[in-house]
C-alpha cells in the first residue's frame, strides 16, 4: 500500500541535513549552555550564533528572538506574558485563530477579566483592516491575528492591518505566523510580536521561536534563570535551538521554489476534484497553495478513515482540535459544514501521481459509501 | 526579478600610481580578490589596465557583492552584461536592465575605450535612450536620475551596467608591507587595524591577556574581532601574550597612579621586540589623543619612547564618535561592546597620572627585573591563525 502524506500543515518530516546535524551535535554537546568552562561556552556560542543567524534571516536583531518549545508556547508568551503586565484592557483577535491563541485569550478573559473581541470573517473568508479598525477601543492594547489560517488556508492582510495599527499609539500587533513561515513572505517589520514553529518547516518538534520587539515588556511564563533574556527559565534546549537556524535557512532558501511546486499540485488537484460530483472546494478570496479544504458528501470521519485504509493521510480540521467533539469554530465561521470537511495540505515532495491516486481513491470511496 | 549579470567590472583606486607600482598594485589586487572569492569556483579573472573583469560563469553576483565590498583597492564595481558591438544588441541589453530596475527616471552614460566604434558616445546615448523610452514608462532625467545605465565600449565587445557600487578604496593589502597592531577588545583597536589594512598593510595582531583575571570570553571576543577583520586579509595572525605575571609585578613595585603608564610601556617593549623578531616595521594601535589618562600627549610620549619601531596611531586625531561610525560600518562595534574585562580595565587605578614623568617611570621600573618577565612573555606567546571561514559552517 502506498504511503501518501497530505497533512503537512499538521507537521512535516524532518529535513535530512537537519537530522544529520542534530544527531551529530547530540553526541558531541550535552553540556549546559550556561556553564562557564570551555565546553559549556562553546555550546553557548553555537546557540547564540543560531539566534543571530535566525535574526539575520528575518532581518531583526538577535536579542529579539526567543527560543521556545514551539508556536503554541510563543503564542502563550505573547498573550499571557503581555496580559500579566497589563492586567486589564481590551484585545482584538479573531474567531479564526489557532487554539493556542484562542484558548489563551479565553483564559485571560477568565483570569484577568480582559475584554476580547473575536472578529468573524466576511463572506470572502477574510478579516479586513476595516473590521480591526472598528473593533479597536480606547483601552485596546493588543491585536492578535494569524498570518495564514491553518484550517482553511486563508492568507490575511497582515501588511494592511499593520499599517492601520502603526497609526494608533499604545497598541501592539502580534501575529501567529506558523503557517506562513517558509511558505509566503514574512516581514517582521509589520508586527511587534510573532510566533513560529520548527516542525512545520521540516524541523524538530518541540522547537520554535518567538519574535518580540526589544522594548516590549513581558512576564515570563516559566520562571527561572537568565536563559532567553529571563523570559523563559530552564536549561537551554541548546541543540534543538541550534539546528533551528539551519531548518529556517533551508526553508527560506527553498521557499519560492517549493511554493511553485505546491501551487501546481494544488491547481492540478482542484481541476481533478471539480470532475467529481459531490465534492466542493472551500475557497476564500486569498488562499495559500499549501492548504486545500474540501467538503464531500461523506462525514469527514468516514472519509478520513476510508482514505487512511488506502494509505492516504489527511486531516478533518486543525489537528490540534482533532479529538474534540465541538464543531470547528473556524469552519463554522466560514459557513462550511465542518462535519463534511477534509483538509489536504501539500508539500514539495508530493507528486501528481499521488494526487491521481488520491482522486481515484476518493471517487471509489464516494461511490461505495456516498449517497 | 533579479538581474542575471555575466560579469563584474571592478575599477582600480589610487590611479596616481604609475609604472612598476601600478603593476604591483594590480597583481596584489588580483591575488587578494581571488582569495576573497575563493569559494566561487567558477569565476574567471582578467586583469586589464582599466580594471579587473570577473567573468561570473553562472555564479551569483549578489552573493559575491558583499565580499567584493571588502577588498581594498577598488573604487567601485558593477554587475555587467556583455554583448557584441552592435547598437541594437547594446540597446536591447540596456533595456533589459532598465525593465528590471526600480526606477522612474534614467540616463545613459556611454564611454568608448575604443574610439573605432562607429557611433560616438552621444549617439550611443541617444539611440539607447530612445529604445528605453519607447518600451518602458521610464523618463529621462540627465541631472538626478534614479537609474544610470553605463555602457563601456571595448575593441571586441560592450559592457552594460546599471549601478556603480562603492568599493572599499585604499591599497591592496600587502603591497605596503606589514604592521603589528595592538588588539584589546575595545572599540578603537579594530578600527586602527582596519585603517592600517586599508593603506595596504598586512596586519598581525598582538593581544595582552591576563588570565585568569580576564575570562575566556574576553579572549574569544578578541578572536572574534580578529576574525571579523580577517576578511580584509584572508587570514589574520594573532599573538596572545600571557601578561599576568608582568602585570602583577608592576602593581607590586610601581605607585598605583603610574601602573597603567608602566603597563603600556611594557606592552610597547613586548610589541617592539615581537615586531623585530617577525621583521615588521610598523606598530599601530587604537590610541587617540586625550581619550583616557594614558592617551594624553604627555603619556603617549613617555610610553612610546621605549619602542624603536615606527609607531603610527591611525585614530590619534579622530573623535570617538567618528571611530564608532567606522566600527558600526565594518561590523566590529557589537562585538567590541560585549562586557568582558580586558587587561586594562581589570586593574584600573583610581587616579591614573595624566602627565607622567619619564624619570619616575624609570625609577619604578628599576625596582624589579622586568627584562626577565618580558622575555618570559615573549617566550610564552601563543600564535594562532584566524580566518573568516567558519569551522562550524556545516552546523548552520
XYZ file of C-alpha atoms in Angstrom:
767
model
C 0.000 0.000 0.000
C 1.303 3.462 -0.798
C 2.020 5.973 1.912
C 0.737 9.333 0.820
C 1.123 12.242 3.161
C -1.222 15.158 2.531
C -1.039 16.599 6.021
C 1.984 18.903 6.061
C 0.014 21.707 7.714
C -0.117 19.397 10.697
C 3.552 18.514 10.738
C 6.353 17.804 8.290
C 9.074 15.174 8.004
C 12.467 16.186 9.315
C 14.913 17.625 6.797
C 17.735 15.124 6.232
C 20.536 17.606 6.762
C 18.915 18.913 9.930
C 18.608 15.355 11.146
C 22.279 14.643 10.454
C 23.473 17.761 12.212
C 21.146 17.123 15.138
C 22.408 13.585 15.716
C 25.984 14.731 15.399
C 25.528 17.564 17.902
C 23.577 15.423 20.354
C 26.569 13.170 20.655
C 29.116 15.952 20.927
C 27.470 18.600 23.074
C 25.497 17.560 26.103
C 26.917 20.443 28.112
C 24.855 23.175 29.696
C 24.996 26.318 27.569
C 25.235 28.400 30.733
C 28.276 26.614 32.135
C 31.399 28.732 32.184
C 34.039 26.166 31.268
C 35.136 25.849 27.663
C 32.700 23.154 26.589
C 29.719 24.995 28.014
C 30.880 28.250 26.478
C 31.198 26.510 23.115
C 27.582 25.350 23.275
C 26.547 28.851 24.292
C 28.473 30.304 21.362
C 26.716 27.974 18.916
C 23.355 28.734 20.495
C 23.893 32.458 20.178
C 25.144 32.061 16.646
C 21.957 30.203 15.797
C 19.952 33.036 17.324
C 21.913 35.592 15.385
C 21.556 33.662 12.117
C 17.809 33.377 12.615
C 17.642 37.102 13.328
C 19.618 37.872 10.190
C 17.414 35.654 8.055
C 14.390 37.613 9.259
C 16.120 40.985 9.297
C 15.673 41.639 13.021
C 18.008 41.909 15.988
C 19.475 38.916 17.753
C 18.034 39.777 21.152
C 14.546 39.921 19.688
C 14.483 36.170 19.080
C 13.437 33.900 21.955
C 13.634 30.157 21.571
C 10.514 28.317 22.683
C 9.103 24.819 22.553
C 7.018 25.775 19.554
C 4.466 28.222 18.259
C 1.880 27.356 20.919
C 4.262 28.429 23.655
C 5.217 31.519 21.690
C 1.538 32.432 21.359
C 1.024 31.938 25.066
C 4.064 34.053 25.839
C 2.809 36.874 23.642
C -0.704 36.914 25.010
C -0.333 35.844 28.622
C 3.058 37.499 29.029
C 1.541 40.789 27.967
C -1.742 40.380 29.859
C 0.163 39.703 33.080
C 1.763 43.100 32.576
C -1.438 44.951 31.644
C -3.972 43.100 33.849
C -6.845 44.978 32.212
C -7.937 46.320 28.883
C -9.071 45.064 25.515
C -7.719 42.769 22.843
C -8.812 42.391 19.232
C -8.423 38.946 17.758
C -10.457 36.637 15.573
C -12.540 33.532 15.727
C -10.169 32.051 13.140
C -7.153 31.779 15.421
C -5.349 28.587 16.328
C -6.359 27.033 19.656
C -3.138 28.232 21.280
C -4.166 31.842 20.682
C -7.881 31.411 21.114
C -7.707 29.467 24.367
C -5.014 31.725 25.781
C -7.374 34.638 25.151
C -10.260 32.786 26.790
C -8.043 32.141 29.782
C -7.126 35.832 30.024
C -10.818 36.755 29.920
C -11.394 34.407 32.828
C -8.328 35.219 34.926
C -7.933 38.974 34.476
C -11.288 39.957 33.053
C -9.611 41.161 29.873
C -12.123 42.006 27.154
C -11.633 40.308 23.820
C -13.319 40.990 20.519
C -13.246 37.948 18.240
C -13.621 39.156 14.674
C -15.547 36.992 12.246
C -14.531 36.677 8.600
C -16.533 38.353 5.847
C -18.230 36.416 3.052
C -14.881 36.104 1.281
C -13.360 34.465 4.341
C -11.203 37.492 5.107
C -10.525 39.563 8.201
C -10.113 43.112 6.966
C -8.382 46.148 8.392
C -11.754 47.909 8.423
C -13.043 45.256 10.822
C -9.992 45.683 13.012
C -10.347 49.446 12.947
C -13.968 49.383 14.056
C -13.188 46.881 16.826
C -10.397 48.965 18.348
C -11.351 50.745 21.597
C -9.509 53.344 23.648
C -8.314 50.598 26.015
C -7.178 48.205 23.273
C -3.576 47.214 23.909
C -3.159 44.225 21.609
C -4.284 42.971 18.236
C -3.509 39.312 17.646
C -4.223 37.897 14.202
C -2.727 34.964 12.411
C -0.993 35.378 9.037
C -2.368 32.221 7.430
C -5.256 30.136 8.688
C -4.324 26.567 9.436
C -7.667 25.008 8.563
C -8.893 26.952 5.556
C -5.543 28.244 4.269
C -6.728 31.850 4.081
C -3.964 34.448 3.845
C -4.805 37.547 5.861
C -3.754 41.106 5.088
C -1.079 41.471 7.762
C 0.571 44.371 5.969
C -2.643 46.363 5.661
C -3.647 45.711 9.260
C -0.134 46.577 10.378
C -0.284 49.942 8.625
C -3.509 50.660 10.480
C -2.154 49.657 13.892
C 1.044 51.624 13.394
C -1.072 54.765 13.210
C -2.536 54.106 16.661
C -0.466 54.560 19.752
C -0.247 52.030 22.517
C -1.461 49.033 20.529
C 0.850 46.106 19.865
C 0.375 43.765 16.942
C 1.030 40.068 17.415
C 0.751 37.538 14.649
C 0.841 33.765 14.742
C 2.888 33.216 11.586
C 3.271 29.458 11.913
C 1.576 28.583 8.623
C 3.211 31.461 6.743
C 6.856 30.839 7.533
C 8.755 29.195 4.706
C 5.676 29.394 2.526
C 4.893 33.030 1.861
C 6.928 36.128 2.524
C 7.085 37.074 6.194
C 8.046 40.643 7.072
C 8.641 41.173 10.766
C 8.599 44.936 10.273
C 4.832 44.561 10.116
C 4.464 43.233 13.649
C 5.611 43.768 17.224
C 5.487 40.084 18.142
C 5.251 36.884 16.132
C 5.183 33.140 16.745
C 6.874 30.417 14.736
C 7.259 26.671 14.790
C 10.092 24.464 13.525
C 8.228 21.270 12.800
C 6.011 22.895 10.190
C 9.108 23.699 8.146
C 10.844 20.332 8.310
C 12.410 20.955 11.690
C 12.147 19.302 15.077
C 9.035 19.029 17.155
C 9.281 20.779 20.484
C 11.071 23.622 18.749
C 10.031 27.095 17.766
C 10.734 30.717 18.394
C 9.108 33.923 19.367
C 9.912 37.356 17.985
C 9.308 40.418 20.052
C 10.495 43.962 19.570
C 13.125 44.739 22.151
C 11.187 47.376 24.072
C 8.151 45.209 24.789
C 7.869 44.182 28.419
C 6.508 40.719 29.025
C 6.157 38.495 32.060
C 7.795 35.098 31.679
C 5.543 32.043 31.655
C 8.307 29.851 33.018
C 10.125 31.498 35.889
C 13.720 30.541 36.252
C 17.212 31.687 35.440
C 18.770 34.049 32.986
C 18.004 31.944 29.912
C 16.282 33.598 26.969
C 16.667 37.071 28.456
C 14.830 35.973 31.592
C 11.696 35.293 29.546
C 11.935 31.531 29.710
C 13.626 29.720 32.559
C 15.092 26.256 32.343
C 18.272 24.806 30.913
C 18.501 25.679 27.250
C 17.381 23.048 24.786
C 20.556 24.091 23.048
C 20.996 21.520 20.300
C 17.370 21.767 19.233
C 17.673 25.536 19.062
C 20.989 25.376 17.219
C 19.588 23.264 14.401
C 16.596 25.576 14.092
C 18.917 28.027 12.343
C 19.648 25.512 9.625
C 15.995 24.491 9.420
C 14.963 28.081 8.853
C 17.755 28.864 6.414
C 16.835 25.918 4.240
C 13.120 26.660 4.403
C 13.664 30.252 3.338
C 16.171 29.373 0.634
C 13.746 26.892 -0.870
C 10.606 28.916 -0.211
C 9.852 30.239 -3.686
C 10.812 27.057 -5.482
C 8.685 24.933 -3.184
C 5.747 27.300 -3.457
C 5.738 26.892 -7.236
C 5.736 23.112 -6.905
C 2.939 23.114 -4.346
C 0.897 25.652 -6.277
C 0.987 23.468 -9.346
C -0.031 20.433 -7.293
C -2.926 22.266 -5.736
C -4.184 23.568 -9.069
C -3.899 20.104 -10.527
C -5.802 18.643 -7.593
C -8.536 21.263 -7.826
C -9.040 20.593 -11.523
C -9.367 16.896 -10.864
C -11.678 17.403 -7.897
C -14.056 19.526 -9.989
C -14.698 16.448 -12.089
C -16.067 14.560 -9.099
C -19.713 15.001 -8.239
C -20.426 15.697 -4.606
C -17.105 17.408 -3.907
C -16.996 21.083 -3.025
C -13.820 23.144 -2.817
C -13.916 25.553 0.113
C -12.179 28.704 -1.053
C -11.710 32.164 0.293
C -10.649 35.232 -1.626
C -6.967 34.616 -0.917
C -5.705 31.122 -0.151
C -2.268 29.669 0.362
C -1.236 26.925 -2.076
C -0.264 24.618 0.754
C -3.782 24.050 2.087
C -6.845 22.800 0.237
C -10.059 22.467 2.167
C -12.831 20.448 0.588
C -16.230 19.077 1.528
C -17.585 15.769 0.301
C -20.928 14.107 0.648
C -19.438 11.889 3.346
C -18.977 12.548 7.030
C -15.418 13.785 7.462
C -14.520 10.980 9.783
C -15.768 8.359 7.374
C -13.800 9.898 4.507
C -10.681 10.154 6.652
C -10.904 6.557 7.755
C -11.573 5.282 4.273
C -8.658 7.271 2.846
C -6.445 6.081 5.676
C -7.315 2.496 4.806
C -5.898 3.214 1.346
C -2.693 4.770 2.705
C -3.671 8.429 2.303
C -3.160 10.698 5.306
C -5.339 13.802 5.616
C -6.945 15.794 8.416
C -10.511 16.695 9.010
C -9.669 20.037 10.631
C -6.933 21.519 12.737
C -5.015 18.581 14.130
C -4.826 20.365 17.474
C -8.594 20.016 17.761
C -8.919 16.577 16.231
C -10.035 14.854 19.406
C -12.649 17.438 20.334
C -16.309 16.856 19.694
C -17.192 20.515 19.302
C -17.606 21.687 15.728
C -14.715 23.688 14.332
C -15.383 27.366 15.096
C -13.164 28.262 12.148
C -15.104 26.298 9.567
C -18.441 27.296 11.078
C -17.402 30.939 10.798
C -16.677 30.362 7.126
C -20.098 28.809 6.631
C -18.590 25.394 5.930
C -20.343 22.341 7.274
C -17.452 21.071 9.304
C -18.887 17.604 9.575
C -18.076 17.086 5.895
C -14.798 18.990 5.556
C -11.407 17.497 4.785
C -8.135 19.370 4.875
C -5.497 18.395 2.355
C -2.157 20.050 2.874
C 0.598 19.564 0.351
C 4.333 19.806 0.376
C 7.144 19.958 -2.162
C 7.745 16.200 -2.035
C 4.190 15.357 -3.101
C 3.609 14.372 -6.716
C 0.893 14.462 -9.357
C 0.856 10.671 -9.286
C -0.070 10.823 -5.622
C -2.865 13.211 -6.452
C -4.083 10.905 -9.226
C -4.140 8.046 -6.741
C -5.981 10.180 -4.204
C -8.580 11.245 -6.790
C -9.213 7.671 -7.900
C -9.430 6.521 -4.294
C -11.797 9.331 -3.351
C -14.034 8.525 -6.323
C -14.156 4.909 -5.210
C -14.954 5.846 -1.624
C -17.708 8.222 -2.655
C -19.230 5.609 -4.941
C -19.112 2.982 -2.250
C -20.196 4.978 0.800
C -21.683 8.197 -0.616
C -25.331 8.913 -1.025
C 13.080 39.642 -10.923
C 16.711 39.501 -10.012
C 19.045 40.610 -12.786
C 21.304 37.939 -14.244
C 24.701 39.542 -14.590
C 27.504 37.922 -16.558
C 30.476 39.947 -15.405
C 31.712 42.143 -12.624
C 33.730 45.155 -13.687
C 35.933 46.413 -10.872
C 37.684 49.751 -11.192
C 41.053 50.323 -9.557
C 41.533 53.039 -6.968
C 44.602 55.209 -6.328
C 45.078 55.815 -10.055
C 48.004 58.093 -9.402
C 50.214 55.025 -9.319
C 52.447 54.565 -12.333
C 54.925 52.085 -13.731
C 56.026 49.162 -11.598
C 53.978 50.314 -8.649
C 50.902 50.106 -10.766
C 51.731 46.580 -11.883
C 52.326 45.534 -8.257
C 49.054 47.143 -7.317
C 47.104 45.243 -9.950
C 48.841 41.927 -9.231
C 48.211 42.198 -5.498
C 44.636 43.206 -6.081
C 44.074 40.251 -8.382
C 45.559 37.884 -5.817
C 43.521 39.352 -2.957
C 40.308 39.287 -4.970
C 40.825 35.658 -5.926
C 41.437 34.776 -2.286
C 38.350 36.652 -1.112
C 36.182 34.924 -3.705
C 37.833 31.502 -3.458
C 34.513 29.845 -2.607
C 33.136 30.757 -6.014
C 34.979 28.206 -8.042
C 33.559 29.020 -11.462
C 34.803 32.608 -11.625
C 37.487 33.575 -14.110
C 39.527 36.744 -13.966
C 41.046 39.148 -16.427
C 43.144 41.977 -15.045
C 43.185 44.717 -17.648
C 44.752 48.127 -17.489
C 41.386 49.790 -16.889
C 40.013 47.374 -14.328
C 39.558 43.819 -13.175
C 36.995 41.918 -15.257
C 35.466 38.974 -13.425
C 33.534 36.510 -15.555
C 30.761 35.089 -13.373
C 30.258 31.887 -15.390
C 26.918 31.379 -13.703
C 27.916 32.351 -10.152
C 25.539 34.639 -8.271
C 26.582 38.289 -8.367
C 24.526 39.104 -5.282
C 26.397 36.567 -3.163
C 29.738 37.908 -4.341
C 28.896 41.561 -3.852
C 29.271 41.720 -0.033
C 32.676 40.050 -0.246
C 33.911 42.291 -3.022
C 32.885 45.319 -0.998
C 35.617 44.353 1.461
C 38.522 44.096 -0.946
C 40.757 47.140 -0.595
C 41.873 48.707 -3.852
C 38.673 49.130 -5.847
C 36.967 52.492 -6.060
C 33.797 50.926 -7.361
C 32.478 47.886 -9.158
C 29.414 46.927 -11.167
C 27.496 43.889 -12.248
C 27.614 43.884 -16.043
C 26.180 42.188 -19.083
C 28.296 41.944 -22.205
C 27.185 41.957 -25.805
C 28.556 42.297 -29.311
C 29.494 45.661 -30.688
C 26.119 46.189 -32.274
C 23.996 49.147 -31.262
C 20.769 47.140 -31.422
C 22.135 44.478 -29.115
C 23.535 47.126 -26.794
C 20.155 48.838 -26.641
C 18.390 45.540 -26.018
C 20.687 44.717 -23.126
C 20.267 48.182 -21.652
C 16.522 47.799 -21.994
C 16.627 44.529 -20.041
C 18.439 46.278 -17.196
C 16.036 49.223 -17.311
C 12.994 46.941 -17.227
C 14.291 45.196 -14.120
C 15.253 48.327 -12.222
C 13.104 50.007 -9.622
C 13.341 53.438 -11.194
C 11.191 56.147 -12.673
C 13.913 58.159 -14.388
C 17.122 57.224 -16.149
C 20.137 58.402 -18.029
C 22.507 56.589 -20.387
C 26.231 57.157 -19.893
C 28.247 55.646 -22.727
C 32.002 55.685 -22.864
C 34.209 54.419 -25.667
C 37.505 52.918 -24.600
C 37.940 52.064 -28.255
C 37.110 55.047 -30.398
C 36.836 52.984 -33.583
C 33.231 52.156 -32.781
C 31.126 53.778 -35.480
C 28.914 55.832 -33.161
C 30.249 58.403 -30.751
C 29.201 58.386 -27.104
C 26.492 60.934 -27.610
C 24.931 58.999 -30.445
C 25.015 55.786 -28.387
C 23.300 57.584 -25.517
C 20.543 58.882 -27.757
C 19.870 55.610 -29.551
C 19.797 53.529 -26.392
C 17.650 56.053 -24.531
C 15.249 56.048 -27.450
C 14.724 52.309 -27.191
C 14.118 52.521 -23.443
C 11.694 55.423 -23.808
C 9.666 53.522 -26.400
C 9.492 50.293 -24.406
C 9.093 51.374 -20.770
C 7.426 54.086 -18.702
C 10.808 55.453 -17.652
C 11.625 59.081 -18.332
C 14.972 60.695 -18.994
C 16.499 62.828 -16.275
C 20.051 63.884 -17.031
C 20.614 65.660 -13.715
C 19.415 63.322 -10.977
C 18.236 60.033 -12.482
C 17.139 57.047 -10.363
C 18.974 54.765 -12.756
C 22.226 55.340 -14.594
C 22.987 52.891 -17.370
C 26.694 52.763 -18.067
C 27.887 51.470 -21.416
C 31.557 50.746 -21.904
C 32.716 50.083 -25.452
C 35.868 47.994 -25.811
C 37.539 46.796 -29.007
C 35.707 43.490 -29.084
C 32.557 43.941 -27.040
C 30.387 46.241 -24.989
C 29.588 46.029 -21.281
C 26.360 47.405 -19.918
C 25.973 48.182 -16.218
C 23.199 49.632 -14.102
C 24.982 50.635 -10.914
C 28.339 51.674 -9.529
C 28.785 50.040 -6.143
C 31.320 51.804 -3.934
C 34.398 49.687 -3.311
C 36.453 49.612 -0.126
C 39.013 52.033 -1.651
C 42.578 52.139 -0.354
C 45.508 49.970 -1.440
C 45.512 46.199 -1.906
C 46.518 44.580 1.373
C 50.152 43.538 1.315
C 51.677 45.997 -1.105
C 52.822 48.382 1.593
C 54.336 45.850 3.991
C 53.238 44.573 7.353
C 52.208 46.071 10.666
C 51.788 44.788 14.190
C 48.526 46.040 15.607
C 47.560 46.050 19.273
C 44.138 44.464 19.671
C 42.489 44.951 23.052
C 38.867 44.043 22.531
C 37.623 47.617 22.725
C 36.091 49.773 20.032
C 39.244 51.581 18.903
C 41.895 48.999 18.181
C 39.919 47.110 15.498
C 39.424 50.399 13.684
C 43.121 51.187 13.797
C 43.721 47.755 12.259
C 41.101 48.393 9.607
C 42.658 51.716 8.622
C 46.112 50.163 8.593
C 44.970 47.391 6.266
C 43.206 49.929 4.092
C 46.570 51.557 3.480
C 47.808 48.291 2.010
C 49.478 46.767 5.056
C 49.073 43.190 6.128
C 48.335 43.261 9.842
C 49.370 40.877 12.587
C 47.596 41.287 15.899
C 49.048 41.271 19.371
C 46.790 40.838 22.377
C 47.731 41.015 26.039
C 45.765 38.507 28.099
C 45.608 38.463 31.882
C 44.233 35.026 32.578
C 42.687 34.146 34.953
C 41.787 37.751 35.794
C 40.321 38.013 32.340
C 37.957 35.302 31.168
C 37.990 33.027 28.182
C 35.058 35.046 26.863
C 37.285 38.112 26.795
C 39.809 36.238 24.689
C 37.066 34.798 22.472
C 35.877 38.321 21.889
C 39.344 39.325 20.687
C 39.449 36.286 18.418
C 36.044 37.216 17.078
C 37.276 40.732 16.313
C 40.335 39.307 14.579
C 38.009 37.082 12.612
C 35.835 39.991 11.505
C 38.968 41.848 10.443
C 40.494 38.807 8.758
C 38.145 39.181 5.782
C 40.304 42.060 4.621
C 43.458 39.963 4.524
C 42.349 36.321 4.089
C 43.919 35.166 7.306
C 44.792 37.019 10.475
C 47.695 36.141 12.718
C 47.025 36.748 16.389
C 49.768 36.711 19.008
C 48.421 36.210 22.510
C 50.791 37.395 25.213
C 50.335 35.926 28.700
C 50.683 39.186 30.566
C 49.552 38.364 34.098
C 52.900 37.859 35.846
C 54.354 41.049 34.435
C 51.211 42.950 35.312
C 51.250 41.694 38.904
C 54.907 42.716 39.221
C 54.042 46.223 38.014
C 51.339 46.563 40.640
C 53.716 45.326 43.289
C 56.515 47.771 42.505
C 55.003 50.906 40.990
C 52.779 53.519 42.517
C 49.180 52.811 41.590
C 48.869 56.080 39.668
C 51.736 55.002 37.401
C 50.615 51.416 36.928
C 48.859 51.948 33.595
C 51.701 54.067 32.235
C 54.273 51.412 33.109
C 51.990 48.700 31.811
C 51.710 50.475 28.460
C 55.497 50.882 28.348
C 55.843 47.130 28.879
C 53.338 46.439 26.108
C 55.319 48.627 23.740
C 58.541 46.870 24.710
C 56.988 43.485 24.016
C 55.396 44.708 20.787
C 58.650 46.267 19.674
C 60.616 43.071 20.218
C 57.971 40.872 18.622
C 57.856 43.204 15.602
C 61.622 42.971 15.138
C 61.517 39.221 15.515
C 58.907 38.994 12.771
C 60.544 41.635 10.547
C 57.654 44.009 10.930
C 58.421 47.718 10.540
C 55.351 49.384 11.906
C 53.386 49.257 15.140
C 49.842 50.621 15.157
C 47.184 50.773 17.824
C 43.953 52.456 18.778
C 45.366 55.272 20.871
C 43.538 58.540 20.370
C 44.756 61.793 21.831
C 43.099 62.723 25.091
C 40.705 59.779 25.252
C 41.940 58.419 28.591
C 44.724 59.255 31.043
C 47.237 57.072 29.249
C 46.490 58.807 25.958
C 47.369 62.395 26.819
C 50.252 63.593 24.673
C 52.481 63.523 27.771
C 51.531 59.896 28.379
C 51.878 58.882 24.747
C 55.292 60.482 24.610
C 56.565 58.737 27.740
C 55.016 55.431 26.696
C 56.192 55.063 23.112
C 59.716 56.289 23.855
C 60.574 52.700 24.810
C 59.939 51.426 21.263
C 62.339 51.981 18.402
C 59.906 50.711 15.745
C 57.891 53.212 13.779
C 54.622 53.829 15.642
C 51.580 55.204 13.799
C 48.315 55.845 15.542
C 45.620 55.934 12.865
C 42.997 57.187 15.321
C 45.196 59.746 17.051
C 43.240 62.752 15.868
C 39.799 61.226 15.465
C 36.783 61.797 17.693
C 35.248 58.836 19.476
C 32.034 59.393 17.528
C 33.897 59.150 14.221
C 35.557 55.948 15.386
C 32.200 54.500 16.392
C 30.720 55.253 12.976
C 33.514 53.208 11.394
C 33.120 50.417 13.962
C 29.450 50.117 13.081
C 30.229 50.238 9.372
C 32.715 47.384 9.441
C 30.737 45.370 11.966
C 33.101 45.276 14.934
C 31.049 47.522 17.198
C 28.598 44.933 18.533
C 31.430 42.592 19.445
C 33.577 45.341 20.942
C 30.899 46.425 23.393
C 30.437 42.948 24.877
C 31.068 43.465 28.574
C 34.170 41.403 29.353
C 37.046 42.890 31.293
C 40.333 43.276 29.459
C 43.776 43.613 30.970
C 43.463 47.410 31.113
C 40.142 47.600 32.912
C 40.788 44.869 35.425
C 43.498 46.651 37.426
C 42.238 50.125 36.667
C 43.769 52.618 39.133
C 41.509 55.186 40.766
C 43.699 58.143 39.927
C 45.896 57.420 36.945
C 48.540 60.028 36.242
C 47.781 62.198 33.215
C 51.191 63.840 32.943
C 53.638 61.080 33.774
C 57.323 61.938 34.175
C 59.903 59.814 32.395
C 62.275 59.733 35.373
C 59.530 58.479 37.642
C 58.661 55.702 35.183
C 62.275 54.697 35.034
C 62.539 54.815 38.820
C 59.606 52.392 39.295
C 60.894 50.142 36.559
C 64.312 49.967 38.192
C 62.731 48.342 41.222
C 62.105 45.000 39.508
C 63.595 42.764 36.868
C 61.141 43.420 34.105
C 63.569 42.230 31.419
C 63.241 38.640 32.545
C 59.465 38.958 32.748
C 59.327 40.444 29.247
C 61.466 37.656 27.857
C 59.177 35.239 29.606
C 56.133 36.841 27.944
C 57.802 36.664 24.545
C 58.711 33.028 25.014
C 55.207 32.088 26.019
C 53.380 33.900 23.223
C 50.706 31.765 21.638
C 50.356 32.484 17.941
C 47.200 31.425 16.157
C 45.816 31.862 12.689
C 42.284 33.085 12.286
C 40.237 33.039 9.120
C 36.762 34.133 8.391
C 35.920 30.677 7.166
C 33.725 29.073 9.766
C 34.729 25.781 11.229
C 31.123 25.244 12.226
C 29.530 26.246 8.930
C 28.119 22.775 8.456
C 26.081 23.167 11.637
C 24.242 26.126 10.209
